[in-house]
Amino acid sequence: MKKSKLSLLLVLSLVLSMFLAACSGGDKEETGKNEGKNNAGSEEQLADKQELNVLESAEIPTMDSVMGQDTLSFTTLNAVNEGLYRLDADQKVIPGVADGMPTYNDDKSVLTIKLKQDLKWSNGEPITAKDFVFAWQRAIDPKVAAPYGAYFMEGKIKNASEIVAGTAKLEDLGIVAKDDYTLEITLVRALPYIESYLTFPLFYPQNQKYFEEQGADYAKDAAHLLYNGPFKMTKWDGPTGTEWVLEKNADYWNAKETTLEKINFNVSKDPQASANAYTAGEADITPKLAQAAILSQFEGADDLLRYQEPSIWWLKMNEKNPALKNVNIRKAIALSVDKKALVDDVLANGSIAADFLVPKGFSFDTNNKDFRDTAGTYLSTDKEEAKKLWEQGLKETGLKEVSFTYVGQDTETSKVTDAFIKDQLEKNLPGLKITIEAVPFKIRIAREDAEDYDLLMGGWGPDYADPMTYMDLWVTGGGQNHMSYGNPEFDKLIKSANEELVATPDDRWKALQDAEKILLEDDAAIAPLYQRSVNILINPKVKGFAHHAFGPDYSYQWIKITK
C-alpha cells in the first residue's frame, strides 16, 4: 500500500510460517525496550488514566474501507473496524469476525468461513455475512472505482476480472452468504497467501442499510461511520482534520482484552516539533522520525524504537512524458542519485540503500532463503554511466533540455529528501530542470492516481505475506501502476506466477525474480531508493505497542499504560 504490505495446504502453511518467523514485530534488530508485541508485564501496575497521545505526520485521507489506499487510513481503520481476520502482536493471522480459520475444498480454491454470532455494529445492528458480501461487491463495482478494488481482487477472487470487464454482474463475485453467519469465498485458484490476504482492510464489512441511509455523507466524518473494532472514532472532521479521537468500544467482542480507554491523535509534520512535544510530555508516540540531528538526541535511550520495515521508497517516472518514455533517460535518472549519501547523510535513520524492489528480510522460499539472497541487484548508483545514458537519451529524443515536475509531500522530512534528489539529478544530468511541488499526503495520492506528475516520490509497504504484493503493481494498466508503464514479457511472468506456477513454488519464485529484473535492469521503470528503517519515540510506560510487517502499520488494542 501507499506509504506516508503452493498448491497444498502444508506448503501454504510452511511459506507463511517462514515469513512470520523472519518478520515478527519483535525483531531481534529492534532497539529500545518497546517491542512489537504485547509486553505489558503482569507485575507492572497500571496507570489510573488509560489515555494515549499519538502524533501522526499526515491527515487521514479516508475512513471508507472500500476507498482506502494508504497506510494511515488502513491503520486507523484497523483500530476501529475488523474484518474476518487480523494480525496479532506476533504477526500471526487470527480470527476477527470469523469464528475460526477457513475450511477448504480439495484444491483450496473454495473457502468456507463461519462468523461469530451476536456481534454488533456501533448502532446496534447485527454483523452478518451479508455485510461482507456488500462491501466486497462495492469494492469491485466499476462505478465505485475503488483504488484497491480491481487491483487487489482481479485474478484472485472468482469473476472479479469479468465484473471489471463488464461481462459479469456484481452478484457473480466469488463471495456468497450461505446464511447469516456462513461465507463461501471462491478463488480463481488457490492463493499461497490467502489467509494473510484476507486480513486486509479492503475486505472489512460494511452495513448496507446504514451506507444507503447516509448517501453522499457516508464516511465524511466520525459521525457518519459505523464501527465494529476495538475502538470507536468519536472525533474526526474529515480528510482535512488535523486531530481525531478514538475511544474504547465496549461492545467489541473482545473488549476485555482492551485496556486503553482513549487515544488522542494530532498531526505534526515537523519532526523536531514532534520530538519537542514528546520531550515535553505532550505525546506518548511520535510519527516515524528520519533526521540525524533529532535521532542523535535519543540514541541508546529506552524511548527510541528502531526496526527495519519491509517498505521500499522509489521515484516513479511517468511515461506519459515523452522524455520519460525513453529508457535511457529513465536509467540515467535511476543511476544518478547517490543512495548511500541519501541513507547515511540525509535520512541517517538506519534505512538502507535499495537496488531492488522486493525488500530484504520480507519473504522466504521453501528452503527458507530470503528472496534477495537468490535475486540480483539493479540500478546501483553510477553517475558516469548515468551521464552517458542521459546524453544518449537526449540524442534519441531530439531534446537538449528537459524540465520535470516532481511531486513530493509537505512534511519536513520529505522536503529535505526531495531537495537532495533534485540536487543530485540536476548536477549530474546537464540540461535537466526540476520543479518540486510539495503537497499534502491526500493530494499526493490524488496526483499519482491521475498521473499528474513527471517524477513522484512514492513508497510501498506490503499488503500480504508474499513478494507478489510488490510485483503486480506494475502490470500494464494495473490499478496501482499510474505511470503508463507496460511490458508484455513482465505481464506474462506475473500472470504465470498468479496462475499455473502456484502449484510449483520454486518455479513461481524464479518467475517473480525474473520479472523484477525486467522491471529494473531492462526497463528502469522505477528508480528504487531505499528500504526504510522506522524510528519512533514511545513513552516507556506504554506497553504492548504492536507494529506489523504488512497491512496496517500498528495495532493499539493491546496497549497498556503503566505507572
XYZ file of C-alpha atoms in Angstrom:
563
model
C 0.000 0.000 0.000
C 0.997 3.576 -0.450
C 3.107 4.968 2.390
C 3.103 8.394 4.386
C 2.379 -4.511 2.638
C 1.766 -23.633 -3.452
C -0.937 -25.937 -4.087
C -1.034 -27.942 -0.875
C -2.147 -26.522 2.450
C 1.036 -27.874 4.033
C 3.123 -25.831 1.618
C 0.964 -22.734 2.185
C 1.475 -23.026 5.904
C 5.210 -23.573 5.504
C 5.661 -20.457 3.364
C 3.631 -18.312 5.756
C 5.402 -19.660 8.838
C 8.778 -18.902 7.258
C 7.643 -15.373 6.558
C 6.319 -14.857 10.047
C 9.446 -16.196 11.684
C 11.514 -13.678 9.783
C 9.218 -10.657 10.057
C 7.703 -10.770 13.531
C 7.076 -7.488 15.281
C 9.576 -8.412 17.975
C 12.501 -8.388 15.532
C 15.937 -9.057 17.012
C 17.241 -5.955 15.246
C 14.975 -3.682 17.276
C 16.468 -1.221 19.694
C 14.696 0.212 22.691
C 12.526 -1.671 25.135
C 9.217 -1.094 23.385
C 8.818 -4.207 21.274
C 6.254 -5.044 18.629
C 4.432 -7.475 20.878
C 2.232 -7.334 23.933
C 4.887 -6.768 26.582
C 2.634 -5.442 29.303
C 4.053 -7.403 32.197
C 1.623 -8.701 34.783
C 3.842 -7.374 37.573
C 3.630 -3.763 36.400
C 0.918 -1.602 37.910
C -1.497 0.052 35.516
C -1.839 3.821 35.474
C -5.138 5.179 36.692
C -5.669 7.004 33.389
C -5.546 4.777 30.313
C -5.259 7.554 27.737
C -2.686 7.665 24.941
C -1.460 10.696 22.962
C -0.167 9.951 19.455
C 1.315 12.194 16.762
C 0.909 11.437 13.049
C 2.675 13.162 10.168
C -0.368 13.451 7.879
C -4.129 13.770 7.818
C -6.313 10.697 7.253
C -7.281 10.642 3.554
C -10.374 8.453 4.034
C -12.207 6.287 6.557
C -14.169 4.398 3.919
C -12.526 0.955 3.927
C -13.509 0.400 0.300
C -11.822 3.617 -0.824
C -8.629 3.390 1.254
C -5.222 3.075 -0.384
C -2.735 4.358 2.171
C -1.128 3.192 5.388
C -2.600 5.832 7.679
C -6.180 5.167 6.569
C -5.706 1.416 6.903
C -4.013 1.692 10.298
C -6.851 3.825 11.643
C -9.468 1.515 10.127
C -7.679 -1.399 11.794
C -8.283 0.271 15.167
C -11.990 0.981 14.739
C -13.124 -1.850 12.459
C -12.425 -5.520 11.948
C -12.631 -7.987 9.118
C -12.689 -11.754 9.039
C -9.093 -11.930 10.282
C -6.439 -9.641 11.718
C -2.773 -9.843 12.686
C -1.914 -10.344 16.333
C 1.070 -8.719 18.040
C 3.379 -11.513 16.774
C 2.238 -11.234 13.116
C 0.077 -14.355 13.267
C -3.228 -14.365 11.432
C -6.009 -14.741 13.994
C -9.801 -14.718 13.720
C -11.624 -11.411 13.963
C -15.272 -11.556 12.975
C -14.608 -15.110 11.763
C -15.265 -17.903 14.218
C -12.100 -19.853 13.440
C -9.854 -20.316 10.410
C -11.262 -21.199 6.970
C -12.030 -24.710 5.829
C -11.048 -25.558 2.245
C -12.182 -27.784 -0.575
C -9.717 -30.268 -2.051
C -7.883 -27.846 -4.365
C -8.031 -24.972 -1.862
C -9.995 -22.762 -4.265
C -13.150 -22.565 -2.129
C -13.138 -21.349 1.468
C -15.943 -21.694 3.961
C -15.799 -19.273 6.875
C -18.107 -19.286 9.867
C -18.752 -15.970 11.610
C -19.076 -15.257 15.288
C -22.714 -14.746 16.202
C -24.202 -11.902 18.232
C -21.583 -9.357 17.093
C -22.958 -5.852 16.603
C -22.171 -2.635 14.814
C -21.876 0.521 16.895
C -25.522 1.348 16.063
C -26.702 -1.988 17.467
C -27.296 -3.681 14.100
C -26.041 -7.289 13.867
C -22.916 -8.050 11.838
C -23.730 -10.726 9.282
C -22.249 -12.410 6.251
C -24.245 -10.032 4.049
C -22.141 -7.109 5.310
C -19.061 -8.729 3.799
C -20.801 -9.510 0.514
C -21.981 -5.898 0.222
C -18.528 -4.429 0.935
C -16.730 -6.774 -1.463
C -19.237 -6.123 -4.252
C -18.943 -2.402 -3.684
C -15.132 -2.662 -3.843
C -15.189 -4.349 -7.257
C -18.016 -2.238 -8.722
C -16.571 -0.287 -11.688
C -18.949 2.576 -10.864
C -17.356 2.958 -7.430
C -13.807 2.897 -8.853
C -12.240 1.809 -5.563
C -8.451 2.351 -5.801
C -7.712 -1.122 -4.472
C -10.757 -2.976 -5.800
C -9.714 -4.237 -9.213
C -6.002 -4.185 -8.370
C -6.462 -6.363 -5.309
C -9.189 -8.740 -6.486
C -8.734 -9.344 -10.217
C -7.254 -12.743 -10.968
C -7.748 -13.798 -7.369
C -11.455 -13.672 -6.461
C -13.716 -15.542 -8.883
C -15.372 -13.305 -11.510
C -13.658 -10.122 -10.292
C -11.993 -9.662 -13.679
C -15.219 -10.371 -15.507
C -17.088 -7.779 -13.430
C -14.434 -5.167 -14.209
C -14.697 -6.065 -17.912
C -18.492 -5.775 -17.804
C -19.148 -9.420 -18.684
C -20.419 -10.486 -15.243
C -22.708 -8.976 -12.609
C -21.740 -7.876 -9.102
C -23.646 -10.783 -7.602
C -21.412 -13.169 -9.593
C -18.404 -12.221 -7.457
C -16.931 -15.197 -5.623
C -18.372 -14.387 -2.213
C -21.727 -15.757 -1.098
C -23.613 -15.547 2.191
C -24.799 -19.127 2.639
C -26.681 -17.934 5.715
C -26.331 -15.030 8.144
C -23.182 -16.492 9.671
C -21.554 -18.500 6.874
C -19.487 -17.136 3.989
C -18.302 -19.070 0.972
C -15.415 -17.486 -0.909
C -14.414 -18.851 -4.306
C -10.985 -18.050 -5.716
C -9.834 -18.219 -9.307
C -7.289 -20.706 -7.991
C -5.529 -21.415 -4.702
C -3.510 -18.491 -3.351
C -0.303 -19.160 -1.394
C -1.026 -16.185 0.857
C -4.804 -16.353 1.182
C -5.065 -16.074 4.973
C -2.799 -13.029 5.253
C -4.584 -11.588 2.196
C -7.920 -11.732 3.999
C -6.638 -9.556 6.849
C -6.512 -6.552 4.536
C -8.905 -3.644 5.293
C -10.409 -3.667 1.793
C -12.216 -6.819 2.919
C -13.784 -5.299 6.035
C -17.592 -5.496 6.244
C -19.939 -2.563 5.622
C -23.579 -2.284 6.680
C -25.610 -1.747 3.506
C -28.628 -0.213 5.233
C -26.510 2.376 7.048
C -24.436 3.111 3.946
C -27.533 3.809 1.867
C -29.097 5.948 4.602
C -26.003 8.161 4.721
C -25.744 8.568 0.973
C -23.039 11.022 -0.061
C -22.320 11.790 3.601
C -21.039 8.282 4.304
C -17.567 8.413 5.933
C -17.311 12.198 5.615
C -16.535 12.446 9.349
C -16.708 10.429 12.577
C -20.461 10.932 12.921
C -21.167 9.245 9.579
C -19.457 5.912 10.182
C -20.153 2.625 11.918
C -17.592 0.728 13.975
C -17.097 -2.899 14.929
C -13.476 -2.872 16.137
C -11.668 -2.395 19.445
C -12.251 1.382 19.330
C -14.822 3.871 18.093
C -13.912 7.158 16.454
C -15.580 9.911 18.461
C -13.911 12.896 16.785
C -12.731 13.411 13.214
C -13.761 16.252 10.925
C -12.857 14.507 7.714
C -9.808 14.391 5.408
C -8.647 17.891 6.338
C -8.912 17.217 10.064
C -5.635 17.542 11.977
C -6.846 15.777 15.112
C -9.042 12.794 15.872
C -10.030 10.758 18.911
C -10.638 7.040 19.415
C -12.404 5.632 22.467
C -12.765 2.066 23.645
C -15.650 0.169 22.065
C -17.350 -1.541 24.995
C -19.435 -3.626 22.560
C -16.413 -5.127 20.755
C -16.487 -8.914 21.131
C -13.013 -8.967 22.748
C -13.305 -5.703 24.705
C -11.996 -7.395 27.845
C -8.550 -7.526 26.218
C -8.513 -3.788 25.528
C -7.241 -1.693 28.435
C -6.873 1.690 26.728
C -9.885 3.959 27.173
C -8.938 6.779 24.812
C -6.400 7.697 22.106
C -5.859 11.316 21.049
C -4.217 11.868 17.649
C -2.723 15.115 16.367
C -0.921 15.879 13.105
C 2.669 17.104 13.369
C 4.566 17.422 10.083
C 7.758 18.822 11.591
C 9.947 16.052 13.121
C 11.688 18.405 15.539
C 8.341 19.736 16.732
C 7.225 16.130 17.247
C 10.345 15.339 19.266
C 9.874 18.514 21.308
C 6.262 17.607 22.048
C 7.388 14.149 23.142
C 10.097 15.550 25.411
C 7.579 17.956 26.931
C 5.281 15.061 27.794
C 2.622 16.147 25.304
C 2.894 12.960 23.220
C 3.425 9.281 24.042
C 4.174 8.107 20.480
C 5.719 10.170 17.677
C 5.499 9.777 13.904
C 8.339 7.998 12.150
C 11.435 10.187 12.517
C 14.207 10.465 9.944
C 16.707 13.175 10.766
C 20.096 12.568 12.347
C 20.021 15.739 14.444
C 16.812 14.543 16.078
C 17.641 10.867 16.457
C 21.027 11.598 17.985
C 19.230 13.200 20.921
C 17.702 9.831 21.803
C 20.333 7.319 20.636
C 20.524 4.455 23.125
C 17.504 5.653 25.079
C 14.691 3.327 26.102
C 12.301 5.717 24.364
C 13.647 5.024 20.863
C 12.178 2.084 18.950
C 14.040 1.275 15.731
C 13.343 -1.534 13.298
C 13.793 -2.272 9.607
C 10.440 -2.380 7.887
C 9.706 -4.026 4.538
C 8.762 -0.791 2.791
C 10.553 0.443 -0.320
C 10.739 4.058 -1.471
C 11.265 4.983 -5.101
C 10.959 7.599 -7.795
C 8.102 6.948 -10.173
C 8.684 8.153 -13.721
C 5.548 8.925 -15.679
C 5.928 7.667 -19.231
C 3.159 9.973 -20.433
C 6.021 12.462 -20.611
C 7.804 11.760 -23.937
C 11.235 12.191 -22.372
C 10.458 9.596 -19.684
C 9.216 7.207 -22.333
C 12.880 6.851 -23.275
C 14.526 4.010 -21.370
C 17.973 5.610 -21.361
C 16.659 8.769 -19.748
C 14.937 6.663 -17.083
C 18.112 4.679 -16.474
C 20.132 7.884 -16.219
C 17.781 9.198 -13.542
C 17.862 5.912 -11.629
C 21.670 5.764 -11.637
C 22.264 9.416 -10.710
C 21.146 9.521 -7.089
C 23.815 8.731 -4.512
C 21.714 6.343 -2.444
C 24.406 5.797 0.160
C 24.607 9.520 0.842
C 20.817 9.642 0.951
C 20.521 6.987 3.664
C 23.714 7.845 5.575
C 23.693 11.640 5.488
C 20.164 12.790 4.690
C 17.916 10.211 6.323
C 20.545 8.962 8.784
C 17.973 6.752 10.472
C 19.141 3.203 9.726
C 17.479 2.956 6.308
C 19.456 1.042 3.675
C 20.065 1.776 0.004
C 17.738 -0.246 -2.247
C 18.987 -1.671 -5.529
C 15.909 -3.872 -5.655
C 12.123 -3.894 -5.437
C 11.254 -6.762 -3.070
C 12.771 -5.802 0.305
C 15.279 -7.679 2.381
C 14.025 -9.822 5.238
C 10.467 -9.951 3.927
C 9.841 -13.173 2.042
C 11.449 -16.606 2.079
C 11.255 -19.590 -0.245
C 10.571 -23.222 0.628
C 14.241 -23.606 1.650
C 13.933 -20.602 3.980
C 16.149 -18.457 1.741
C 15.461 -14.746 1.564
C 14.108 -13.625 -1.822
C 17.071 -11.240 -2.027
C 19.660 -13.983 -1.467
C 18.903 -15.569 -4.837
C 17.867 -12.440 -6.759
C 20.073 -9.802 -8.343
C 20.755 -6.166 -7.535
C 19.859 -3.486 -10.045
C 20.350 0.223 -10.767
C 23.173 0.776 -8.311
C 24.463 4.361 -8.299
C 26.800 5.000 -11.222
C 26.991 8.687 -12.098
C 29.401 8.333 -15.021
C 27.242 5.722 -16.697
C 24.211 7.901 -15.951
C 25.735 10.829 -17.867
C 26.403 8.632 -20.906
C 22.872 7.260 -20.881
C 21.472 10.774 -20.431
C 23.334 12.067 -23.457
C 22.214 9.062 -25.459
C 18.616 9.555 -24.366
C 18.630 13.241 -25.268
C 20.027 12.387 -28.686
C 17.357 9.735 -29.237
C 14.557 12.107 -28.259
C 15.989 15.166 -30.015
C 15.971 17.150 -26.775
C 18.636 19.488 -25.431
C 16.935 20.489 -22.194
C 14.296 18.743 -20.099
C 12.022 20.106 -17.366
C 10.199 17.818 -14.943
C 7.568 18.460 -12.294
C 8.471 16.487 -9.182
C 5.596 15.802 -6.780
C 6.599 15.269 -3.165
C 4.970 15.558 0.237
C 4.745 18.576 2.538
C 6.434 17.082 5.613
C 9.824 18.412 6.629
C 11.491 15.026 6.103
C 10.046 14.795 2.593
C 11.155 18.322 1.733
C 14.759 17.605 2.764
C 14.803 14.282 0.885
C 13.260 15.749 -2.267
C 15.696 18.685 -2.263
C 18.612 16.241 -2.082
C 17.298 14.203 -5.018
C 16.674 17.340 -7.091
C 20.234 18.494 -6.428
C 21.683 15.101 -7.359
C 19.775 14.899 -10.630
C 20.336 18.469 -11.783
C 24.060 18.406 -11.006
C 24.672 15.098 -12.745
C 22.382 15.407 -15.754
C 23.158 18.561 -17.841
C 20.110 20.343 -19.175
C 17.720 18.944 -16.550
C 15.497 21.324 -14.591
C 13.267 20.014 -11.781
C 10.437 21.895 -10.107
C 9.334 20.396 -6.788
C 5.704 20.650 -5.733
C 5.297 19.711 -2.048
C 1.680 18.815 -1.325
C -0.344 17.177 1.494
C -0.445 13.387 1.507
C -4.027 13.171 0.216
C -3.176 15.457 -2.698
C -0.027 13.481 -3.488
C -2.121 10.332 -3.748
C -4.642 12.102 -5.985
C -1.883 13.430 -8.231
C -0.403 9.954 -8.506
C -3.744 8.350 -9.291
C -4.398 10.946 -12.003
C -0.837 10.619 -13.377
C -0.491 14.359 -12.826
C 3.285 14.413 -12.384
C 6.549 13.694 -14.177
C 8.563 12.417 -11.213
C 6.950 11.375 -7.941
C 8.438 10.223 -4.667
C 6.417 7.199 -3.622
C 6.687 4.202 -1.381
C 5.017 0.888 -0.773
C 4.542 -1.349 2.213
C 3.314 -4.926 1.763
C -0.383 -5.780 1.920
C 0.070 -9.517 2.491
C 2.854 -12.025 3.035
C 4.165 -12.639 -0.478
C 6.526 -10.926 -2.999
C 3.553 -10.512 -5.319
C 2.410 -7.579 -3.189
C 5.283 -5.618 -4.810
C 5.371 -7.238 -8.227
C 1.833 -6.932 -9.570
C 1.824 -3.155 -9.025
C 3.409 -2.715 -12.431
C 1.315 -4.829 -14.800
C 0.097 -2.957 -17.858
C -2.989 -0.942 -16.982
C -2.894 -2.177 -13.390
C -4.825 -0.364 -10.697
C -1.655 0.842 -8.950
C 0.580 1.386 -11.989
C -0.266 5.067 -12.559
C 2.780 5.807 -14.712
C 1.813 4.398 -18.135
C 4.414 1.636 -17.947
C 3.870 -1.665 -19.666
C 5.894 -4.658 -20.789
C 4.205 -7.804 -22.179
C 7.059 -10.028 -21.006
C 6.738 -8.698 -17.461
C 2.952 -9.137 -17.588
C 3.333 -12.733 -18.757
C 5.605 -13.634 -15.840
C 3.256 -12.066 -13.301
C 0.287 -13.866 -14.847
C 2.113 -17.196 -14.693
C 3.140 -16.607 -11.066
C -0.502 -15.937 -10.229
C -1.809 -18.921 -12.155
C -0.158 -22.175 -13.228
C 3.066 -21.681 -11.243
C 1.182 -21.534 -7.942
C 1.452 -25.325 -7.895
C 5.264 -25.229 -8.229
C 6.603 -22.753 -5.634
C 10.242 -22.812 -6.783
C 9.298 -22.045 -10.393
C 6.967 -19.307 -9.179
C 9.791 -17.758 -7.160
C 12.063 -17.750 -10.197
C 9.378 -16.100 -12.321
C 8.990 -13.307 -9.790
C 12.747 -12.752 -9.696
C 12.885 -12.673 -13.497
C 10.068 -10.120 -13.505
C 11.942 -7.914 -11.041
C 14.984 -7.982 -13.346
C 12.892 -6.871 -16.317
C 11.255 -4.075 -14.354
C 14.508 -2.642 -13.011
C 17.533 -3.687 -15.085
C 15.892 -3.847 -18.506
C 13.254 -1.116 -18.246
C 14.227 1.087 -15.283
C 10.508 1.585 -14.865
C 11.069 2.994 -11.383
C 14.156 4.200 -9.539
C 14.363 2.363 -6.196
C 15.995 4.469 -3.481
C 15.873 2.926 -0.024
C 14.324 0.399 2.320
C 13.126 2.329 5.315
C 14.136 1.931 8.903
C 11.497 3.083 11.364
C 12.449 5.277 14.305
C 9.719 6.322 16.679
C 9.729 7.592 20.230
C 7.488 5.720 22.658
C 6.937 6.534 26.295
C 8.472 3.629 28.282
C 5.258 3.490 30.299
C 3.419 2.419 27.130
C 3.446 -1.382 26.918
C 2.054 -3.691 24.273
C 2.534 -1.499 21.207
C 2.362 -3.757 18.127
C 3.831 -2.925 14.731
C 3.159 -5.100 11.713
C 5.164 -6.421 8.790
C 2.303 -5.993 6.300
C -1.085 -4.323 6.094
C -1.792 -1.656 8.738
C 1.321 -0.314 10.420
C 0.186 -0.651 14.025
C -2.372 -2.124 16.396
C -3.299 -0.235 19.543
C -5.740 -2.582 21.278
C -3.102 -4.405 23.331
C -1.510 -1.254 24.744
C -1.485 -0.729 28.489
C -0.140 2.340 30.243
C 1.764 1.623 33.429
C 2.662 3.851 36.354
